[in-house]
mmCIF file of C-alpha atoms in Angstrom:
data_model
loop_
_atom_site.group_PDB
_atom_site.id
_atom_site.type_symbol
_atom_site.label_atom_id
_atom_site.label_comp_id
_atom_site.label_asym_id
_atom_site.label_seq_id
_atom_site.Cartn_x
_atom_site.Cartn_y
_atom_site.Cartn_z
ATOM 1 C CA MET A 1 -14.757 4.220 4.536
ATOM 2 C CA LYS A 2 -13.626 4.334 1.236
ATOM 3 C CA GLY A 3 -10.891 2.041 -0.103
ATOM 4 C CA VAL A 4 -7.166 3.018 -2.880
ATOM 5 C CA VAL A 5 -5.380 0.553 -4.637
ATOM 6 C CA LEU A 6 -2.132 2.242 -5.857
ATOM 7 C CA ALA A 7 -1.332 0.747 -8.829
ATOM 8 C CA GLY A 8 0.355 3.132 -11.038
ATOM 9 C CA GLY A 9 3.903 3.123 -12.235
ATOM 10 C CA LEU A 10 6.139 1.482 -15.011
ATOM 11 C CA GLY A 11 7.746 -1.331 -12.326
ATOM 12 C CA THR A 12 11.248 -0.558 -14.082
ATOM 13 C CA ARG A 13 12.827 -2.822 -11.015
ATOM 14 C CA LEU A 14 11.319 -5.798 -12.450
ATOM 15 C CA TYR A 15 11.977 -5.285 -16.265
ATOM 16 C CA PRO A 16 12.170 -7.359 -18.725
ATOM 17 C CA LEU A 17 8.883 -8.354 -17.262
ATOM 18 C CA THR A 18 7.225 -5.374 -17.041
ATOM 19 C CA LYS A 19 7.904 -4.479 -20.813
ATOM 20 C CA VAL A 20 5.119 -5.452 -22.213
ATOM 21 C CA THR A 21 2.577 -5.261 -18.727
ATOM 22 C CA ASN A 22 2.388 -3.240 -15.676
ATOM 23 C CA LYS A 23 3.810 -4.806 -12.382
ATOM 24 C CA HIS A 24 0.613 -5.330 -10.420
ATOM 25 C CA LEU A 25 -0.502 -7.806 -13.194
ATOM 26 C CA LEU A 26 2.062 -10.046 -12.711
ATOM 27 C CA PRO A 27 1.512 -13.376 -10.782
ATOM 28 C CA VAL A 28 1.813 -13.865 -7.249
ATOM 29 C CA PHE A 29 0.713 -17.708 -7.127
ATOM 30 C CA ASN A 30 -2.207 -18.557 -8.180
ATOM 31 C CA LYS A 31 -3.849 -14.945 -8.360
ATOM 32 C CA PRO A 32 -2.565 -11.748 -10.530
ATOM 33 C CA MET A 33 -0.659 -9.026 -7.713
ATOM 34 C CA ILE A 34 -3.098 -6.870 -7.818
ATOM 35 C CA TYR A 35 -5.950 -9.527 -6.600
ATOM 36 C CA TYR A 36 -4.444 -9.479 -2.759
ATOM 37 C CA PRO A 37 -4.577 -5.617 -2.236
ATOM 38 C CA ILE A 38 -7.888 -5.772 -2.952
ATOM 39 C CA TYR A 39 -8.595 -8.985 -0.989
ATOM 40 C CA THR A 40 -7.114 -7.400 1.966
ATOM 41 C CA LEU A 41 -9.472 -4.142 1.659
ATOM 42 C CA VAL A 42 -12.610 -6.240 1.039
ATOM 43 C CA ASP A 43 -11.439 -8.696 4.523
ATOM 44 C CA ALA A 44 -11.669 -5.213 5.607
ATOM 45 C CA GLY A 45 -15.089 -4.810 5.293
ATOM 46 C CA ILE A 46 -14.222 -2.537 2.299
ATOM 47 C CA LYS A 47 -15.911 -2.291 -0.485
ATOM 48 C CA ASP A 48 -16.187 0.911 -2.222
ATOM 49 C CA ILE A 49 -12.916 1.038 -4.042
ATOM 50 C CA LEU A 50 -11.249 3.156 -6.153
ATOM 51 C CA ILE A 51 -8.150 1.799 -8.473
ATOM 52 C CA VAL A 52 -5.055 3.799 -9.740
ATOM 53 C CA THR A 53 -4.084 2.802 -12.850
ATOM 54 C CA GLY A 54 -0.798 4.191 -14.716
ATOM 55 C CA GLY A 55 1.346 3.106 -17.655
ATOM 56 C CA HIS A 56 1.074 1.683 -20.946
ATOM 57 C CA SER A 57 -1.427 -1.061 -19.634
ATOM 58 C CA ALA A 58 -4.082 0.193 -17.577
ATOM 59 C CA GLY A 59 -6.653 -1.032 -20.039
ATOM 60 C CA ASP A 60 -5.594 -4.535 -18.804
ATOM 61 C CA PHE A 61 -6.555 -3.767 -15.509
ATOM 62 C CA LEU A 62 -10.542 -3.184 -16.606
ATOM 63 C CA ARG A 63 -10.699 -6.219 -18.709
ATOM 64 C CA LEU A 64 -8.637 -7.847 -15.926
ATOM 65 C CA LEU A 65 -11.074 -6.501 -12.927
ATOM 66 C CA GLY A 66 -14.497 -5.276 -13.931
ATOM 67 C CA ASN A 67 -16.501 -4.159 -11.304
ATOM 68 C CA GLY A 68 -15.070 -6.435 -9.163
ATOM 69 C CA LYS A 69 -17.964 -9.125 -9.231
ATOM 70 C CA GLU A 70 -14.473 -11.651 -7.976
ATOM 71 C CA PHE A 71 -14.196 -10.323 -5.122
ATOM 72 C CA GLY A 72 -18.199 -9.640 -3.622
ATOM 73 C CA LEU A 73 -18.139 -6.166 -5.269
ATOM 74 C CA LYS A 74 -20.672 -4.029 -7.428
ATOM 75 C CA HIS A 75 -18.816 -1.780 -8.404
ATOM 76 C CA LEU A 76 -15.106 -0.908 -9.051
ATOM 77 C CA ASN A 77 -13.190 2.938 -9.711
ATOM 78 C CA TYR A 78 -10.511 3.945 -11.205
ATOM 79 C CA THR A 79 -8.584 6.798 -12.485
ATOM 80 C CA TYR A 80 -4.840 6.694 -14.751
ATOM 81 C CA GLN A 81 -1.947 8.784 -12.992
ATOM 82 C CA GLU A 82 0.556 10.075 -16.212
ATOM 83 C CA GLY A 83 3.904 9.496 -15.609
ATOM 84 C CA GLU A 84 6.166 8.797 -12.255
ATOM 85 C CA GLY A 85 5.322 11.219 -10.149
ATOM 86 C CA GLY A 86 5.426 9.388 -6.565
ATOM 87 C CA ILE A 87 3.032 7.516 -4.071
ATOM 88 C CA ALA A 88 1.926 10.665 -3.008
ATOM 89 C CA ASP A 89 1.313 12.035 -6.530
ATOM 90 C CA ALA A 90 -1.271 9.209 -7.313
ATOM 91 C CA LEU A 91 -3.051 9.223 -3.839
ATOM 92 C CA SER A 92 -3.791 12.914 -4.888
ATOM 93 C CA LEU A 93 -6.370 11.807 -8.519
ATOM 94 C CA ALA A 94 -8.399 10.110 -4.860
ATOM 95 C CA GLU A 95 -9.560 13.691 -3.149
ATOM 96 C CA HIS A 96 -12.732 13.449 -5.350
ATOM 97 C CA PHE A 97 -13.267 9.323 -4.773
ATOM 98 C CA ALA A 98 -12.668 10.244 -0.746
ATOM 99 C CA GLY A 99 -15.153 13.031 -0.569
ATOM 100 C CA GLY A 100 -13.771 14.235 2.072
ATOM 101 C CA GLY A 101 -14.279 11.420 4.569
ATOM 102 C CA LYS A 102 -11.736 8.735 5.922
ATOM 103 C CA PHE A 103 -10.090 6.202 3.768
ATOM 104 C CA VAL A 104 -7.421 3.076 3.576
ATOM 105 C CA VAL A 105 -4.065 3.404 0.979
ATOM 106 C CA ILE A 106 -2.784 -0.092 0.328
ATOM 107 C CA LEU A 107 -0.114 -0.283 -2.525
ATOM 108 C CA GLY A 108 -1.129 -2.393 -5.267
ATOM 109 C CA ASP A 109 2.476 -4.506 -4.794
ATOM 110 C CA ASN A 110 1.847 -5.259 -1.097
ATOM 111 C CA ILE A 111 0.859 -8.307 -0.082
ATOM 112 C CA ILE A 112 -0.063 -9.291 4.042
ATOM 113 C CA GLU A 113 -1.069 -12.631 5.693
ATOM 114 C CA LYS A 114 -3.506 -11.691 8.016
ATOM 115 C CA SER A 115 -6.314 -9.062 8.014
ATOM 116 C CA ILE A 116 -6.427 -5.842 9.196
ATOM 117 C CA LYS A 117 -10.044 -5.709 10.350
ATOM 118 C CA LYS A 118 -9.636 -4.200 13.317
ATOM 119 C CA GLU A 119 -7.148 -2.062 12.333
ATOM 120 C CA VAL A 120 -9.545 -0.167 10.756
ATOM 121 C CA GLU A 121 -11.598 -0.696 12.760
ATOM 122 C CA ILE A 122 -9.237 1.134 15.340
ATOM 123 C CA PHE A 123 -9.246 4.034 12.522
ATOM 124 C CA GLU A 124 -12.580 4.170 12.590
ATOM 125 C CA LYS A 125 -12.706 5.372 15.607
ATOM 126 C CA GLN A 126 -10.097 8.102 15.571
ATOM 127 C CA LYS A 127 -11.114 11.468 15.162
ATOM 128 C CA GLU A 128 -8.960 12.333 13.070
ATOM 129 C CA GLY A 129 -5.202 12.332 11.813
ATOM 130 C CA ALA A 130 -3.754 9.160 9.989
ATOM 131 C CA ARG A 131 -2.818 6.190 11.398
ATOM 132 C CA ILE A 132 0.296 3.625 9.649
ATOM 133 C CA LEU A 133 1.136 -0.088 9.993
ATOM 134 C CA LEU A 134 4.423 -0.867 11.005
ATOM 135 C CA LYS A 135 6.081 -4.706 10.391
ATOM 136 C CA GLU A 136 9.660 -5.453 12.139
ATOM 137 C CA VAL A 137 12.137 -6.708 8.875
ATOM 138 C CA GLU A 138 15.517 -8.026 8.577
ATOM 139 C CA LYS A 139 16.500 -5.181 5.729
ATOM 140 C CA PRO A 140 14.240 -1.157 6.850
ATOM 141 C CA GLU A 141 16.734 0.336 4.996
ATOM 142 C CA ARG A 142 14.817 -0.626 2.071
ATOM 143 C CA PHE A 143 12.132 1.571 3.537
ATOM 144 C CA GLY A 144 10.904 4.273 4.911
ATOM 145 C CA VAL A 145 11.559 3.401 9.227
ATOM 146 C CA ALA A 146 9.772 4.955 12.174
ATOM 147 C CA GLU A 147 11.801 5.596 15.611
ATOM 148 C CA ILE A 148 9.629 4.965 18.305
ATOM 149 C CA LYS A 149 10.111 6.743 21.726
ATOM 150 C CA ASN A 150 7.712 5.541 24.647
ATOM 151 C CA GLY A 151 5.354 4.083 22.774
ATOM 152 C CA LYS A 152 5.437 6.595 19.685
ATOM 153 C CA ILE A 153 6.339 7.619 16.241
ATOM 154 C CA VAL A 154 8.967 10.465 16.982
ATOM 155 C CA ARG A 155 10.395 10.168 13.737
ATOM 156 C CA ILE A 156 9.887 8.355 9.932
ATOM 157 C CA VAL A 157 13.169 8.050 8.243
ATOM 158 C CA GLU A 158 13.040 7.544 4.474
ATOM 159 C CA LYS A 159 15.856 4.118 3.096
ATOM 160 C CA PRO A 160 18.252 5.321 5.628
ATOM 161 C CA GLU A 161 21.789 3.909 5.680
ATOM 162 C CA LYS A 162 21.523 3.351 8.982
ATOM 163 C CA PRO A 163 18.068 2.337 9.752
ATOM 164 C CA PRO A 164 17.320 3.546 13.412
ATOM 165 C CA SER A 165 15.182 0.703 14.302
ATOM 166 C CA ASN A 166 13.393 -2.474 12.351
ATOM 167 C CA LEU A 167 10.468 -1.578 12.373
ATOM 168 C CA VAL A 168 9.722 -0.165 8.633
ATOM 169 C CA VAL A 169 6.249 1.202 7.307
ATOM 170 C CA THR A 170 4.067 -1.141 5.007
ATOM 171 C CA GLY A 171 2.349 0.243 1.905
ATOM 172 C CA ILE A 172 -1.110 0.904 3.980
ATOM 173 C CA TYR A 173 -1.635 4.025 4.857
ATOM 174 C CA MET A 174 -5.219 5.472 6.829
ATOM 175 C CA TYR A 175 -5.840 9.405 6.206
ATOM 176 C CA ASP A 176 -8.844 11.680 6.228
ATOM 177 C CA SER A 177 -9.338 14.228 4.297
ATOM 178 C CA TYR A 178 -6.016 16.416 5.782
ATOM 179 C CA ALA A 179 -3.977 14.114 3.442
ATOM 180 C CA PHE A 180 -4.601 15.808 0.196
ATOM 181 C CA GLU A 181 -4.096 19.394 1.930
ATOM 182 C CA VAL A 182 -0.831 17.940 2.256
ATOM 183 C CA ILE A 183 0.265 16.852 -0.782
ATOM 184 C CA LYS A 184 -0.294 19.965 -2.408
ATOM 185 C CA THR A 185 2.671 21.393 -0.810
ATOM 186 C CA LEU A 186 4.815 19.322 -1.174
ATOM 187 C CA LYS A 187 7.571 19.265 -3.433
ATOM 188 C CA PRO A 188 9.038 16.636 -5.591
ATOM 189 C CA SER A 189 12.190 15.008 -3.701
ATOM 190 C CA ALA A 190 15.613 14.160 -4.682
ATOM 191 C CA ARG A 191 13.872 10.926 -7.032
ATOM 192 C CA GLY A 192 11.884 13.680 -8.778
ATOM 193 C CA GLU A 193 8.345 11.897 -6.954
ATOM 194 C CA LEU A 194 6.058 13.663 -4.265
ATOM 195 C CA GLU A 195 7.147 11.373 -1.196
ATOM 196 C CA ILE A 196 4.790 9.728 0.949
ATOM 197 C CA THR A 197 7.088 9.727 3.553
ATOM 198 C CA ASP A 198 6.482 13.550 3.385
ATOM 199 C CA VAL A 199 2.986 13.001 4.263
ATOM 200 C CA ASN A 200 3.113 10.818 6.921
ATOM 201 C CA ASN A 201 5.911 12.717 8.402
ATOM 202 C CA SER A 202 3.611 16.332 8.580
ATOM 203 C CA TYR A 203 0.906 14.052 10.187
ATOM 204 C CA LEU A 204 3.613 13.439 12.609
ATOM 205 C CA SER A 205 4.318 16.640 13.285
ATOM 206 C CA ALA A 206 1.193 17.399 13.974
ATOM 207 C CA GLY A 207 0.943 15.551 16.165
ATOM 208 C CA LYS A 208 -2.504 13.761 14.690
ATOM 209 C CA LEU A 209 -0.437 10.221 13.651
ATOM 210 C CA THR A 210 -0.937 6.722 15.024
ATOM 211 C CA TYR A 211 0.378 3.483 14.501
ATOM 212 C CA GLY A 212 -0.547 0.111 14.388
ATOM 213 C CA VAL A 213 2.251 -3.623 14.410
ATOM 214 C CA LEU A 214 1.103 -5.615 11.060
ATOM 215 C CA ASP A 215 0.051 -8.371 12.684
ATOM 216 C CA GLY A 216 1.521 -12.143 10.671
ATOM 217 C CA TRP A 217 4.503 -12.148 7.621
ATOM 218 C CA TRP A 218 3.912 -9.089 5.337
ATOM 219 C CA THR A 219 6.076 -8.308 1.612
ATOM 220 C CA ASP A 220 6.169 -6.251 -1.157
ATOM 221 C CA ALA A 221 6.827 -7.482 -4.516
ATOM 222 C CA GLY A 222 8.593 -4.633 -6.390
ATOM 223 C CA THR A 223 12.357 -6.349 -6.752
ATOM 224 C CA PHE A 224 12.937 -9.740 -8.211
ATOM 225 C CA GLU A 225 13.984 -10.992 -4.314
ATOM 226 C CA SER A 226 10.618 -10.178 -2.838
ATOM 227 C CA LEU A 227 8.243 -11.036 -6.063
ATOM 228 C CA LEU A 228 9.739 -14.768 -5.241
ATOM 229 C CA ARG A 229 9.243 -14.126 -1.462
ATOM 230 C CA ALA A 230 5.698 -13.404 -2.536
ATOM 231 C CA ASN A 231 5.361 -15.943 -4.290
ATOM 232 C CA ASN A 232 7.082 -18.366 -2.206
ATOM 233 C CA LEU A 233 4.640 -17.014 1.143
ATOM 234 C CA VAL A 234 1.373 -16.433 -1.017
ATOM 235 C CA TYR A 235 2.307 -20.557 -1.315
ATOM 236 C CA GLU A 236 2.855 -21.759 1.797
ATOM 237 C CA ARG A 237 -0.505 -19.790 3.466
ATOM 238 C CA GLU A 238 -2.703 -21.175 0.339
ATOM 239 C CA LYS A 239 -0.729 -25.111 1.378
ATOM 240 C CA LYS A 240 -1.825 -24.754 4.517
ATOM 241 C CA ARG A 241 -5.102 -23.876 3.645
ATOM 242 C CA CYS A 242 -6.018 -26.477 1.362
ATOM 243 C CA GLY A 243 -4.510 -29.004 4.153
#
């Protein structure tokens, strides 16, 4: 299984912090933000990883991460996303890297408390399709929201004014190679981006989308509020670990 960390974009919601650097290089407690999704993949047993960067600070990722020695890796792969075409556009750059096999995608600003290893193992046994991880949150209208009936996802609504549930799609996705075929058919949304929700809904329409509910806390760090929350959550976790 391969892993992809999406760390492109301009991080405009965190301006002026992102005026001189990429959002994913900002600190979250005692480590750069990008460290956390990489550790999530490595902890799940994934050692072949691609970093999708973008913006004006792409070279800083290479200087910071090198070949991934700090994470116990022998090699890290890199590619560059031009502009802000959305999550699905960034993912399309991983097609050659994936090589027709299954892979796990994690957004570079997603930070979690616990391991996803069990979820990855479940997906490895899944014959085909995709698997997404959900989490119950207080303000689901910020995210893609899943409606569940009889234990199955019936639809995913992107940033709805009236969410059908409190279960949101986290930035952790597991796909087979069909994802790239879907992305090639997508048209930009009203935001001018290729939406990852459209990819997930395509799998859903084909009856090939499964889901798990993430254990422990989860947060993104793409706004000032969520960046502060991420810092506090990681601080509390590290404090417990250190006794």
